[in-house]
Coordinates of C-alpha atoms and ligand atoms in Angstrom, one line a residue:
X186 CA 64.1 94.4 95.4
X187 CA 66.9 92.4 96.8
X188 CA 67.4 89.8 99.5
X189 CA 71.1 89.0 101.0
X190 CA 71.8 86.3 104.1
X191 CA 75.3 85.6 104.9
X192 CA 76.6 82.0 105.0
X193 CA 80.1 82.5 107.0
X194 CA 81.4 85.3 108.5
X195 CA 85.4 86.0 109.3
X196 CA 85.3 89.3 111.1
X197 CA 84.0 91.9 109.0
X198 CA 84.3 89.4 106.0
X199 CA 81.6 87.1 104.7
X200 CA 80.2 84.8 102.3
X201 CA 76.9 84.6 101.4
X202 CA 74.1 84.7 98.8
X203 CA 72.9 88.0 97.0
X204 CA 69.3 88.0 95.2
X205 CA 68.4 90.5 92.8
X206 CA 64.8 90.3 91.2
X207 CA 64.9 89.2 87.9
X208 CA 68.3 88.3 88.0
X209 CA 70.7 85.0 89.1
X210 CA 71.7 84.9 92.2
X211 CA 75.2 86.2 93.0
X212 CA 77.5 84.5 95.5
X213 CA 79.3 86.6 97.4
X214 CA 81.7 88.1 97.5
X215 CA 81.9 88.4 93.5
X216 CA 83.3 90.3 91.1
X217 CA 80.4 90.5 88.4
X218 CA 79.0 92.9 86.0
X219 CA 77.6 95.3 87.7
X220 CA 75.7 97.0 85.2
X221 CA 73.8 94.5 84.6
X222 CA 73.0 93.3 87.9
X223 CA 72.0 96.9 88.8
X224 CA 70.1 98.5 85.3
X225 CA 69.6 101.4 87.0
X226 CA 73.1 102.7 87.5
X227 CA 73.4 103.9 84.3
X228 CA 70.6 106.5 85.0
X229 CA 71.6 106.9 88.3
X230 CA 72.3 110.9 88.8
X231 CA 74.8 111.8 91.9
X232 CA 76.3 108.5 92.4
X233 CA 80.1 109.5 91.7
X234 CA 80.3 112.9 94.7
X235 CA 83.5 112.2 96.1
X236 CA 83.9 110.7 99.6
X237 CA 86.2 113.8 101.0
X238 CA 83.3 116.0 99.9
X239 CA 81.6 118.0 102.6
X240 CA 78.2 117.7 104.2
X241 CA 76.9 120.3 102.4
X242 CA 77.6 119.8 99.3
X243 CA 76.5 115.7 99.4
X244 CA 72.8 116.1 101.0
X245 CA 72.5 118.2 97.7
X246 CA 72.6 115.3 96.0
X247 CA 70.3 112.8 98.2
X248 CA 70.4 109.3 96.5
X249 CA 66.7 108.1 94.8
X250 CA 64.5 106.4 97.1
X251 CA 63.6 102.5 95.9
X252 CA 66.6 102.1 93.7
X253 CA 69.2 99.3 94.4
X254 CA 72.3 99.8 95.0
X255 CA 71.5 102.1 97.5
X256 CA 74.5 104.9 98.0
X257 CA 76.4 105.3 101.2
X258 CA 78.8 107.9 101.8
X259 CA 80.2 109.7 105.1
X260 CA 78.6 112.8 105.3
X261 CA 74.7 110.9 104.7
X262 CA 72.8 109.9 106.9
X263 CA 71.6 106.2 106.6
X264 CA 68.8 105.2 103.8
X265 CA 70.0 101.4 103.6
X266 CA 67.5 99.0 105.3
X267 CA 68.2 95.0 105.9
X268 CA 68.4 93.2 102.1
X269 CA 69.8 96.1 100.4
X270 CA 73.2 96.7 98.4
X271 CA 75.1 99.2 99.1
X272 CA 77.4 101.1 97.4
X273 CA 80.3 103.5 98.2
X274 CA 81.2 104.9 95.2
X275 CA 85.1 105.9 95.4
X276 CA 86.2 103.8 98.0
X277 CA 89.7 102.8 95.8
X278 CA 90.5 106.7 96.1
X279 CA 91.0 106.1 99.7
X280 CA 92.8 103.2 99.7
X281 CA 96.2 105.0 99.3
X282 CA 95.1 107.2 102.8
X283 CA 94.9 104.3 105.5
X284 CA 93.8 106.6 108.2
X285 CA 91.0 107.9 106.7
X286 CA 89.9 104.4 105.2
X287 CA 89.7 103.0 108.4
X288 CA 87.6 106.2 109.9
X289 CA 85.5 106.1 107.3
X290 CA 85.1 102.4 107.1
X291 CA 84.0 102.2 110.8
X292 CA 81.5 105.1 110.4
X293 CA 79.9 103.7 107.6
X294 CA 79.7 100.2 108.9
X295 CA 78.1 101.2 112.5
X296 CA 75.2 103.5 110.7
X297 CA 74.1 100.8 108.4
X298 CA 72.6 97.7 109.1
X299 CA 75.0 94.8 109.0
X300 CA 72.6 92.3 106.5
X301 CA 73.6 94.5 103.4
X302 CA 75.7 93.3 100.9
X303 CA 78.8 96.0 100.3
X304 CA 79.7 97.5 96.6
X305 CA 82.5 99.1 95.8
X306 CA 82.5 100.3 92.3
X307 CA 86.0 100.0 90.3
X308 CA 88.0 99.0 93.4
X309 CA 88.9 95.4 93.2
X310 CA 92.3 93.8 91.7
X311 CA 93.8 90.8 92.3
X312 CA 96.1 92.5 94.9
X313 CA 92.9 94.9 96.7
X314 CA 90.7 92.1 97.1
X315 CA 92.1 90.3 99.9
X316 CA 91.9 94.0 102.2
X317 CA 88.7 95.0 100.9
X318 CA 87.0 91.9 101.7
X319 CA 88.6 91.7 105.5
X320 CA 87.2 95.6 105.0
X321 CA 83.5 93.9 104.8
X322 CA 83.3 94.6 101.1
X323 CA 81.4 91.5 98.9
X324 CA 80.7 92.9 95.4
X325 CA 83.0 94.2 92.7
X326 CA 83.0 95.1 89.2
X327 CA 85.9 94.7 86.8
X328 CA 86.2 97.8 85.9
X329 CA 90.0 98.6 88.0
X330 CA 90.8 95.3 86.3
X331 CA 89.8 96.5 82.2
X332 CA 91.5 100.0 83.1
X333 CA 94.9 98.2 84.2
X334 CA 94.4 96.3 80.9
X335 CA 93.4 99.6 79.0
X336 CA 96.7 100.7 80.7
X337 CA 99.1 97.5 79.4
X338 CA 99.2 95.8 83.0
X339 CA 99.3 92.6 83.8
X340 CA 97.7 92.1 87.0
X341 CA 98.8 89.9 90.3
X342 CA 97.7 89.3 93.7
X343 CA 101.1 90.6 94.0
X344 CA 101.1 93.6 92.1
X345 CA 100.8 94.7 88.3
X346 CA 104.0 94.4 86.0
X347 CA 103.9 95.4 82.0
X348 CA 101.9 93.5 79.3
X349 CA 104.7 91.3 78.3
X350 CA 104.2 89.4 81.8
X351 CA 101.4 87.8 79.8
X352 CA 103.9 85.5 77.6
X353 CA 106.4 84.6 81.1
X354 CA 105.0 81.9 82.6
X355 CA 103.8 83.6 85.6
X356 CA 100.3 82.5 84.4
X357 CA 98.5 80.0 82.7
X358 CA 95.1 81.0 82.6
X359 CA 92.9 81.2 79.0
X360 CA 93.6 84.4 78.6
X361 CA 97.5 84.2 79.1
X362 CA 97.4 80.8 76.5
X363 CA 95.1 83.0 73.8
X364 CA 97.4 85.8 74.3
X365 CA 94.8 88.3 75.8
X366 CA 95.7 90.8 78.4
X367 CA 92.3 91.8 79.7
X368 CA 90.9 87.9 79.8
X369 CA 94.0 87.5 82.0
X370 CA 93.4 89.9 84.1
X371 CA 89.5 89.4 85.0
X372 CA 90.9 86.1 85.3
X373 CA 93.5 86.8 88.0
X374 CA 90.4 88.7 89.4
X375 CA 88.2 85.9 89.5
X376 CA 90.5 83.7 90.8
X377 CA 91.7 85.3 93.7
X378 CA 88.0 86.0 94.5
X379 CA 87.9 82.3 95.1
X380 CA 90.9 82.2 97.1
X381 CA 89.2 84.7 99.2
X382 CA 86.2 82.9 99.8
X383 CA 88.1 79.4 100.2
X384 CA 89.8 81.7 103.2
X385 CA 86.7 83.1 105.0
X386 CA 84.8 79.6 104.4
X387 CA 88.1 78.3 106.6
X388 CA 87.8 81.0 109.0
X389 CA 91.2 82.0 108.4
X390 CA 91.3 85.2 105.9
X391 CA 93.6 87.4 108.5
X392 CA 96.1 84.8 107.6
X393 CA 95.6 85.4 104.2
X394 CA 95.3 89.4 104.3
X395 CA 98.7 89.4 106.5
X396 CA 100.6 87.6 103.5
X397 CA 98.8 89.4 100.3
X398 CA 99.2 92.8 102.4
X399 CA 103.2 92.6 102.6
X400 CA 103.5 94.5 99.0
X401 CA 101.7 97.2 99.9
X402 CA 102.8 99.7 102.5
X403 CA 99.1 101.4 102.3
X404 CA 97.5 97.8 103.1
X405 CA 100.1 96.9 106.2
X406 CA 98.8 100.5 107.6
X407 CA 94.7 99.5 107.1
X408 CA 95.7 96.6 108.3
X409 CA 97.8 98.1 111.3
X410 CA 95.3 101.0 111.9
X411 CA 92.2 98.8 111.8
X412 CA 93.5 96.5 114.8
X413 CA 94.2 99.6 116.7
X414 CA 90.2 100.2 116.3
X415 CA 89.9 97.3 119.4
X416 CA 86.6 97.7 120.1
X417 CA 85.3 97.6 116.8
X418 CA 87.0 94.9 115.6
X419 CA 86.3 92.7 118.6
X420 CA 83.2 92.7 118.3
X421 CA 83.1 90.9 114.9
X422 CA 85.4 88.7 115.6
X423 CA 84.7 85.1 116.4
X424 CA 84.8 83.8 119.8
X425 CA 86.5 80.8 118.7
X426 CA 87.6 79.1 115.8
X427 CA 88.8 75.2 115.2
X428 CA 91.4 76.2 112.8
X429 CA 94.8 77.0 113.5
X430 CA 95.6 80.5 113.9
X431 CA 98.9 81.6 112.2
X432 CA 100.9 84.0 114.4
X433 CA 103.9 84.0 111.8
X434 CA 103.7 88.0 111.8
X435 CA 104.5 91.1 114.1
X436 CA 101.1 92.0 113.7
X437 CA 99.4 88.9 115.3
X438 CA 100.0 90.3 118.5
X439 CA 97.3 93.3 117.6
X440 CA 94.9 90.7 116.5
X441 CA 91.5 91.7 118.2
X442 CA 91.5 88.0 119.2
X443 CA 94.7 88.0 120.9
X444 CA 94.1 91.0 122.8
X445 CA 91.1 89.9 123.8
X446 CA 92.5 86.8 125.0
X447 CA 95.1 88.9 127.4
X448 CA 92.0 91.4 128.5
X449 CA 89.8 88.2 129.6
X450 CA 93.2 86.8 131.4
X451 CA 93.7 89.9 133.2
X452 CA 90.1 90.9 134.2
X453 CA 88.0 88.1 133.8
X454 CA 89.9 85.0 134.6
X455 CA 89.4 83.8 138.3
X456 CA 92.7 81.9 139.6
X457 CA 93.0 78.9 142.0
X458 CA 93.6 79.6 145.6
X459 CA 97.3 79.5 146.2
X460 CA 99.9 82.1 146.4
X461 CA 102.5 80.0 144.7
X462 CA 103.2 80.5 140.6
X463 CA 105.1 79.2 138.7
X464 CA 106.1 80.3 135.1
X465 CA 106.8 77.7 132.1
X466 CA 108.0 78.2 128.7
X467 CA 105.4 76.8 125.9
X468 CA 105.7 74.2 123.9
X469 CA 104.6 73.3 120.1
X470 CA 102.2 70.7 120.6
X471 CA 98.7 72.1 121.7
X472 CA 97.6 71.9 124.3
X473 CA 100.7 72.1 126.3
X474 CA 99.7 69.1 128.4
X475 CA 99.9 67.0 125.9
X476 CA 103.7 67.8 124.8
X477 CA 106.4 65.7 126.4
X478 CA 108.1 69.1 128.3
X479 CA 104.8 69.9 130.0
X480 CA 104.5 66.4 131.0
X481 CA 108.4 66.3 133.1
X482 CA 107.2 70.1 133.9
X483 CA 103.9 68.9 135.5
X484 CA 105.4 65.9 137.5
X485 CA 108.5 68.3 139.0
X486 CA 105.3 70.7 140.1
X487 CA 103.4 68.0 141.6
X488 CA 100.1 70.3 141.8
X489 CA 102.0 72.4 144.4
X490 CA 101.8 76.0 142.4
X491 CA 99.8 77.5 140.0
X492 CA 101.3 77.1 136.5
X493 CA 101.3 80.0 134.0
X494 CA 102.7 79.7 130.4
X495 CA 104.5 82.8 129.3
X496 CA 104.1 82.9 125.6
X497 CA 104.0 85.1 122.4
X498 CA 101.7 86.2 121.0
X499 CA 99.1 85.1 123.8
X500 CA 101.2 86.3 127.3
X501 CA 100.1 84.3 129.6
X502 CA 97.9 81.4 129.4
X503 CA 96.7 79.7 133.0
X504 CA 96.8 76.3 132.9
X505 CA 93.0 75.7 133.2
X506 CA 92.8 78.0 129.9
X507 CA 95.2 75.5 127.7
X508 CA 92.4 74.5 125.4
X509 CA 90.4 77.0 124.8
X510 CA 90.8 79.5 121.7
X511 CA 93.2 80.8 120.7
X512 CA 95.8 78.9 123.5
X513 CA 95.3 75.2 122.1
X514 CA 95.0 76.9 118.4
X515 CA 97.9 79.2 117.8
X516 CA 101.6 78.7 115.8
X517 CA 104.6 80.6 115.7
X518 CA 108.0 80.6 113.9
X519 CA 110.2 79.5 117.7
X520 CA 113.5 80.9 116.5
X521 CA 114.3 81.3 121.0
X522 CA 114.8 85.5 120.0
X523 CA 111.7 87.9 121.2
X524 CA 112.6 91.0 119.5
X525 CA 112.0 94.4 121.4
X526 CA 108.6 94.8 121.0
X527 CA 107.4 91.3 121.5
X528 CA 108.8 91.7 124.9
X529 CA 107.2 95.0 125.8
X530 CA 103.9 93.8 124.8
X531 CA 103.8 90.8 126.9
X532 CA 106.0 92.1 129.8
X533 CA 103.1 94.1 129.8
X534 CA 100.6 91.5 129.9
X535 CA 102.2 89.7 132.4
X536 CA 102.3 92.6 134.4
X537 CA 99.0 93.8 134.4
X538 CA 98.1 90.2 135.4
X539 CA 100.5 90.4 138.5
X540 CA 98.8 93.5 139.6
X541 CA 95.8 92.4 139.3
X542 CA 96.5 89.3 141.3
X543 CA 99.0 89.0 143.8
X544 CA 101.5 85.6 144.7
X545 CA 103.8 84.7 147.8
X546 CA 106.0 83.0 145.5
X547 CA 106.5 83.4 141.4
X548 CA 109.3 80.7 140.1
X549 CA 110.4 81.6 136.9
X550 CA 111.1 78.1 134.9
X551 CA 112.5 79.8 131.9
X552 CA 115.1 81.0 129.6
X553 CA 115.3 83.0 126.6
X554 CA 112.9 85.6 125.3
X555 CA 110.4 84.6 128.1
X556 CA 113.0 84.7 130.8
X557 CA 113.6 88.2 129.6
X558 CA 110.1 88.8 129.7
X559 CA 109.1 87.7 133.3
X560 CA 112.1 90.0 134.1
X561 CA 111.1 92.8 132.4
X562 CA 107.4 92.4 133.9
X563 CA 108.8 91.6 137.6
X564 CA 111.0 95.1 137.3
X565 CA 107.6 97.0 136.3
X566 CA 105.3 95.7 139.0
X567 CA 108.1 95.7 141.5
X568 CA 108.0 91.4 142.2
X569 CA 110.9 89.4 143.2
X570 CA 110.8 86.3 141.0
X571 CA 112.9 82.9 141.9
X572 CA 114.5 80.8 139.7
X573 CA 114.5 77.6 139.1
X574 CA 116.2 77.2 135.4
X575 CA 120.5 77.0 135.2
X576 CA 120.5 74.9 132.0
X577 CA 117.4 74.0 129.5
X578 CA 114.2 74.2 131.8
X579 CA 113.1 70.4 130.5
X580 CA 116.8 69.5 131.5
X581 CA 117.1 66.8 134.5
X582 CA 119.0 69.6 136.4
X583 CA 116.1 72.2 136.3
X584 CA 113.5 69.7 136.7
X585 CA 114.9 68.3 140.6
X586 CA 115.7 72.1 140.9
X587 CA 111.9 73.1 140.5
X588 CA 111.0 70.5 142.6
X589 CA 113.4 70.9 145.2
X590 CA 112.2 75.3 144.9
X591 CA 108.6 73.7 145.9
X592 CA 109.4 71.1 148.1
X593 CA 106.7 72.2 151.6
X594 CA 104.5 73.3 149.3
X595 CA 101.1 72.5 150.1
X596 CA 99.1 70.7 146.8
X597 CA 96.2 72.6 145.2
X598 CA 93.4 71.7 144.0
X599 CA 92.8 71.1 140.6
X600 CA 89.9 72.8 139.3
X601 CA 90.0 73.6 135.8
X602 CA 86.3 74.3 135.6
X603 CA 86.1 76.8 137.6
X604 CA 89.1 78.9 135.5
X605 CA 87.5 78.2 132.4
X606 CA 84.3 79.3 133.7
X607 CA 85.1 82.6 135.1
X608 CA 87.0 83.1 131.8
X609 CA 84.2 82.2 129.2
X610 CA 81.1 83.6 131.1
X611 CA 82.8 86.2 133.3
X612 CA 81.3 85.0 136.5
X613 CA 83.1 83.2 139.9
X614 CA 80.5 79.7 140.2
X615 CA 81.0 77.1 143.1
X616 CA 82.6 74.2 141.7
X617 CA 82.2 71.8 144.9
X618 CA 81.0 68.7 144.1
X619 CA 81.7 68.6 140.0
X620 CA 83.4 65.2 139.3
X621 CA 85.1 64.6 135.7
X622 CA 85.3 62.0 133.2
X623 CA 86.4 61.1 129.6
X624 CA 90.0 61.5 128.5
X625 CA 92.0 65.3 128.3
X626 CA 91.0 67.4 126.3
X627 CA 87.4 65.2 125.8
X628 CA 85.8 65.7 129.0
X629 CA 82.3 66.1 130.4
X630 CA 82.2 67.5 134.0
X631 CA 78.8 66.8 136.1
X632 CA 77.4 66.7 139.7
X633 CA 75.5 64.1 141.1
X634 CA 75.3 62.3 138.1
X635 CA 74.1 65.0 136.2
X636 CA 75.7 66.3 133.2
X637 CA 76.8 70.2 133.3
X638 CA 79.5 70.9 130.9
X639 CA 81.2 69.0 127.9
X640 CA 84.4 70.3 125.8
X641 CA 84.0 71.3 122.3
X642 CA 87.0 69.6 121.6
X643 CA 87.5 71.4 118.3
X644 CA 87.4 75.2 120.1
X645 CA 88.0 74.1 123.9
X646 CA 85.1 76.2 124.6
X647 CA 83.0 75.3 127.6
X648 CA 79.4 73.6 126.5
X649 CA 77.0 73.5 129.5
X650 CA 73.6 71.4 129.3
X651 CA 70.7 73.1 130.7
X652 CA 71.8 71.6 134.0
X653 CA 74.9 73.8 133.8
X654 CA 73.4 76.4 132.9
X655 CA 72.0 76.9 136.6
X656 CA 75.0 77.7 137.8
X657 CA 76.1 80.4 135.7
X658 CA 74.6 83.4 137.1
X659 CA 73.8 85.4 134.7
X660 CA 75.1 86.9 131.6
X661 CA 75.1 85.2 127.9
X662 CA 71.3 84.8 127.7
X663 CA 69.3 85.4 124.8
X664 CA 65.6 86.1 125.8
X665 CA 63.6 85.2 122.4
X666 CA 59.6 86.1 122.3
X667 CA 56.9 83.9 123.1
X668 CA 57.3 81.1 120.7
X669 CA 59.0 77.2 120.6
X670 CA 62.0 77.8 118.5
X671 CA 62.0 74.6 115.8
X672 CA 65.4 74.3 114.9
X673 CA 67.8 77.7 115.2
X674 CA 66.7 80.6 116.4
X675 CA 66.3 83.9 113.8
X676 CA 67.3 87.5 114.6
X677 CA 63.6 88.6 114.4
X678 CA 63.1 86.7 116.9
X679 CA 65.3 87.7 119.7
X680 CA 64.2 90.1 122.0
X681 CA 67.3 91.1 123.3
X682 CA 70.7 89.3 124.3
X683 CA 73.5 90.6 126.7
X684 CA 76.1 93.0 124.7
X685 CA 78.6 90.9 125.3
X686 CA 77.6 87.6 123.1
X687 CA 80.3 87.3 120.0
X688 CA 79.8 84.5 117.6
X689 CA 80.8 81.5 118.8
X690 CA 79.6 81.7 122.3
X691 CA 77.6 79.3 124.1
X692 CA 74.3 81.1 125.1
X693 CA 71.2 80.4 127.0
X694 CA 68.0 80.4 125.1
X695 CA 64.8 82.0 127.6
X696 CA 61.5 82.6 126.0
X697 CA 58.1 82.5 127.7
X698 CA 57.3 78.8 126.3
X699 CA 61.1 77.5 125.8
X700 CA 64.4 77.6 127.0
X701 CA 67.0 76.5 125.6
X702 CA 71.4 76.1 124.6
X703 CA 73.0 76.7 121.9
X704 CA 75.7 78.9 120.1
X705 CA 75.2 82.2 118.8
X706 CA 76.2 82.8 115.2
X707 CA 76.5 86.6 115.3
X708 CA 77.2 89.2 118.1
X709 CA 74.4 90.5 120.0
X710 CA 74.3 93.9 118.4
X711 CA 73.8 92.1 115.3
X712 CA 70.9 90.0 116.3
X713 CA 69.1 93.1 117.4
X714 CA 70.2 94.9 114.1
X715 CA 69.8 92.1 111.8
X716 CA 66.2 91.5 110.2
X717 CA 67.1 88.2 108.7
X718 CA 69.5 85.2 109.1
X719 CA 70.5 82.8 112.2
X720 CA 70.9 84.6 115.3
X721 CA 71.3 81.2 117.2
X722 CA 72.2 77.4 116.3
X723 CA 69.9 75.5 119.0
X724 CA 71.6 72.7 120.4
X725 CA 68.6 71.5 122.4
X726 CA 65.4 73.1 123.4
X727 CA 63.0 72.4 126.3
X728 CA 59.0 73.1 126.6
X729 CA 58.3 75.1 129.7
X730 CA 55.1 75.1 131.2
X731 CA 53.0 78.3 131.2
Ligands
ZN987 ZN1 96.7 84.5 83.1

């Protein structure tokens, strides 16, 4: 028998606790002896079928029923139930074919149920464990490691070099001061296991995978081809996160969070009623408001347009959206250069936003790469954008000219909520009447003297009281059975939840007895597939009269 339950999760990634009877328990992920944590192994008949092998051939070999860890390959159909290990024996042979990896990876992990811990046998190095935990891997063996030592390698996070590495300096473990190639090396494995973890505890293992990945051409592609899998990857990925989010790659523009962000810009995001834009260049500080440029750009605007930040790797970020994940979270390298396909990315994303909703007036406050950008955009959705910008856009010159380009303008009104509503719970809500108080970004917005929403100032994320809750439609509830939930709510215990719930988001608890807030802490798929863990962290819950 075993018994997993997740602590942290970081896309497919976690951390977590596995039980084995009869055995210590095993934090994941781990490297550990396998052989003894699993007795049965070495009797195991069938376990080593390679993972190219066709149908056929595999369901001749149908793993034992009742025997942990239970095999997984392609061409079978599921065995696994919730609390089991699994295994895929092989999977380092398909680490040097990043197509297939990521085929495979996605078919296994959508047939078997996401509370399993995930083995793979003889895979892990120092330089394979970053990937293969982002892969949702989270036990290993040394058994790569002792075969590189077998071989007279010295292993890295950065690659293997020959055995005389050991005496250089590179490392100072035990096994490097005794002289001992193979200590080293489980060493190395050990520690960049905790690396790992440190990483997904911080929410922030993409950072890491998109630095440990550069010496590798076959990981950039898993990498690569795995963020080209959109709606898979989206859906494990958090909501939100407080950290920042490192953009200091090419590749953070494929990040499922990033295009996610664009997506809900372009089709969920509700604008303010005017038909005047204008277009500002971003600054470092987050959010923008609070940098000194947005601060001259906001007083030459005067709340008479509609100001959009053209930025990379984000697009476009409204205004109202400036605190919310990722717009108030992200960092780049600003060198002023967009190279070519920076700028045919978010040309794009401005463009599908300018389709999608249409202005009188669009006064381009830029220069540089986004200038280029909001040209590029205009020439592919056929707009005519002004210009307000002869010399640095936070120069006195620009500033009276950006003025003087909205000077009849009428002044809109500033609504934030409303944005950041129709962007977080995909739904256009009356605002009339919602007064706000507390001091950018900490605010609380109510009606009547009632509390609705408050900021999580950490995310930016909309948090609504029960009282908000009323006026969001529908969508983002979690409909539990008939019990009073006493502190979070499990995944038995949901019912069902609307499909589009990620972790992180703020949800509405509805039971027969109870109803109540809080955030979910895994994606509604998951809290109908998982058979254990927190499905939701209850904020507050209320009795309701039968
Ligand atoms: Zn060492």
């Amino acid at each position: 028998m075993t018994r997993v339950s997740f602590r942290k999760r970081d896309g497919l990634a976690r951390t977590g606790i596995l039980e084995i009877e009869g055995m210590p328990q095993v934090r994941l992920p781990a490297v550990a002896d396998c052989r003894e944590l699993f007795p049965a192994l070495d009797s195991l008949a069938g376990t080593n079928i390679p993972l190219c092998a066709p149908a056929a051939i595999v369901r001749q070999f149908p793993p034992k029923e009742g025997i942990q860890p239970v095999t997984i390959h392609p061409q079978l159909d599921n065995r696994a139930v919730s609390g089991d290990c699994v295994m895929v024996a092989g999977w380092h042979t398909v680490m040097a074919n990043p197509r297939t990896y990521v085929d495979w990876l996605i078919g296994l992990k959508e047939k078997t149920p996401v509370d399993t811990a995930w083995y793979a046998p003889a895979a892990a190095l120092p330089s394979t464990i970053a990937i293969l935990c982002y892969s949702g891997f989270d036990l290993f063996d040394y058994t790569a490691a002792d075969l590189k030592s077998a071989q007279g390698r010295f292993c890295t996070p950065e690659g293997d070099f020959p055995a005389d590495a050991l005496n250089s300096g590179i490392c100072s473990c035990p096994g490097c001061t005794a002289g001992n190639l193979r200590d080293h090396n489980r060493h190395a494995l050990q520690q960049e296991i905790a690396l790992v973890t440190r990483f997904i505890a911080q929410g922030q293992l993409r950072d890491l995978v998109e630095s440990r990945c550069r010496l590798d051409a076959a990981q950039v592609a898993i990498m690569r081809h795995l963020d080209q899998k959109y709606e898979f990857m989206e859906r494990v990925q958090p909501i939100a996160r407080a950290g920042i989010m490192r953009a200091n790659s090419g590749e953070s523009m494929q990040r499922a969070e990033v295009q996610r962000f664009a997506d809900r810009v372009i089709n969920r995001y509700i604008p303010p009623k005017t038909d005047v834009a204008v277009l500002l260049p971003c600054s470092a500080r987050k959010p923008y408001s609070l940098s000194q440029s947005h601060r001259k750009f906001q007083m030459a605007v005067g709340g008479r347009a509609h100001e959009l930040i053209v930025t990379s790797p984000l697009g476009l970020v409204p205004r109202e959206l400036e605190t919310i994940y990722p717009a108030g979270h992200y960092d780049v390298p600003v060198t002023g250069y967009w190279d070519a396909e920076e700028c045919a990315v978010i040309a794009d994303i401005l463009a599908r936003y300018f389709r999608k909703h249409s202005y009188r007036r669009i006064i381009a406050h830029l220069e540089g790469g986004a200038l280029k950008v909001a040209q590029m955009a205009a020439a592919q959705c056929g707009i005519t954008l002004e210009y307000s910008c002869t010399e640095h856009p936070t120069g006195s010159i620009a500033l009276n000219d950006l003025d003087a380009a909205l000077a009849g303008e009428r002044k809109i009104k500033d609504d934030r909520l409303h944005g950041m509503i129709s962007y977080q719970f995909n739904c256009d809500v009356d605002t009339k009447g919602t007064t706000l108080r507390g001091h950018f970004p900490e605010v609380f917005y109510s009606r009547n003297n009632v509390q609705l929403f408050s900021i999580d100032t950490g995310t930016g994320m909309l948090r609504p009281t029960l009282d908000g809750w009323k006026i969001i439609p529908d969508g983002y509830r979690v409909q539990i059975d008939d019990f009073i939930p006493e502190g979070d709510i499990l995944a038995p215990g949901v019912i069902s939840a609307d499909p589009a719930i990620r972790d992180g988001d703020e949800v509405l608890v509805i039971g027969a007895r109870a109803l109540g807030t809080g955030r979910a802490a895994i994606p509604a798929d998951e809290m109908q597939r998982s058979r254990r863990g927190v499905a939701v962290h209850v904020r507050k819950i209320k009795r309701v009269q039968v």
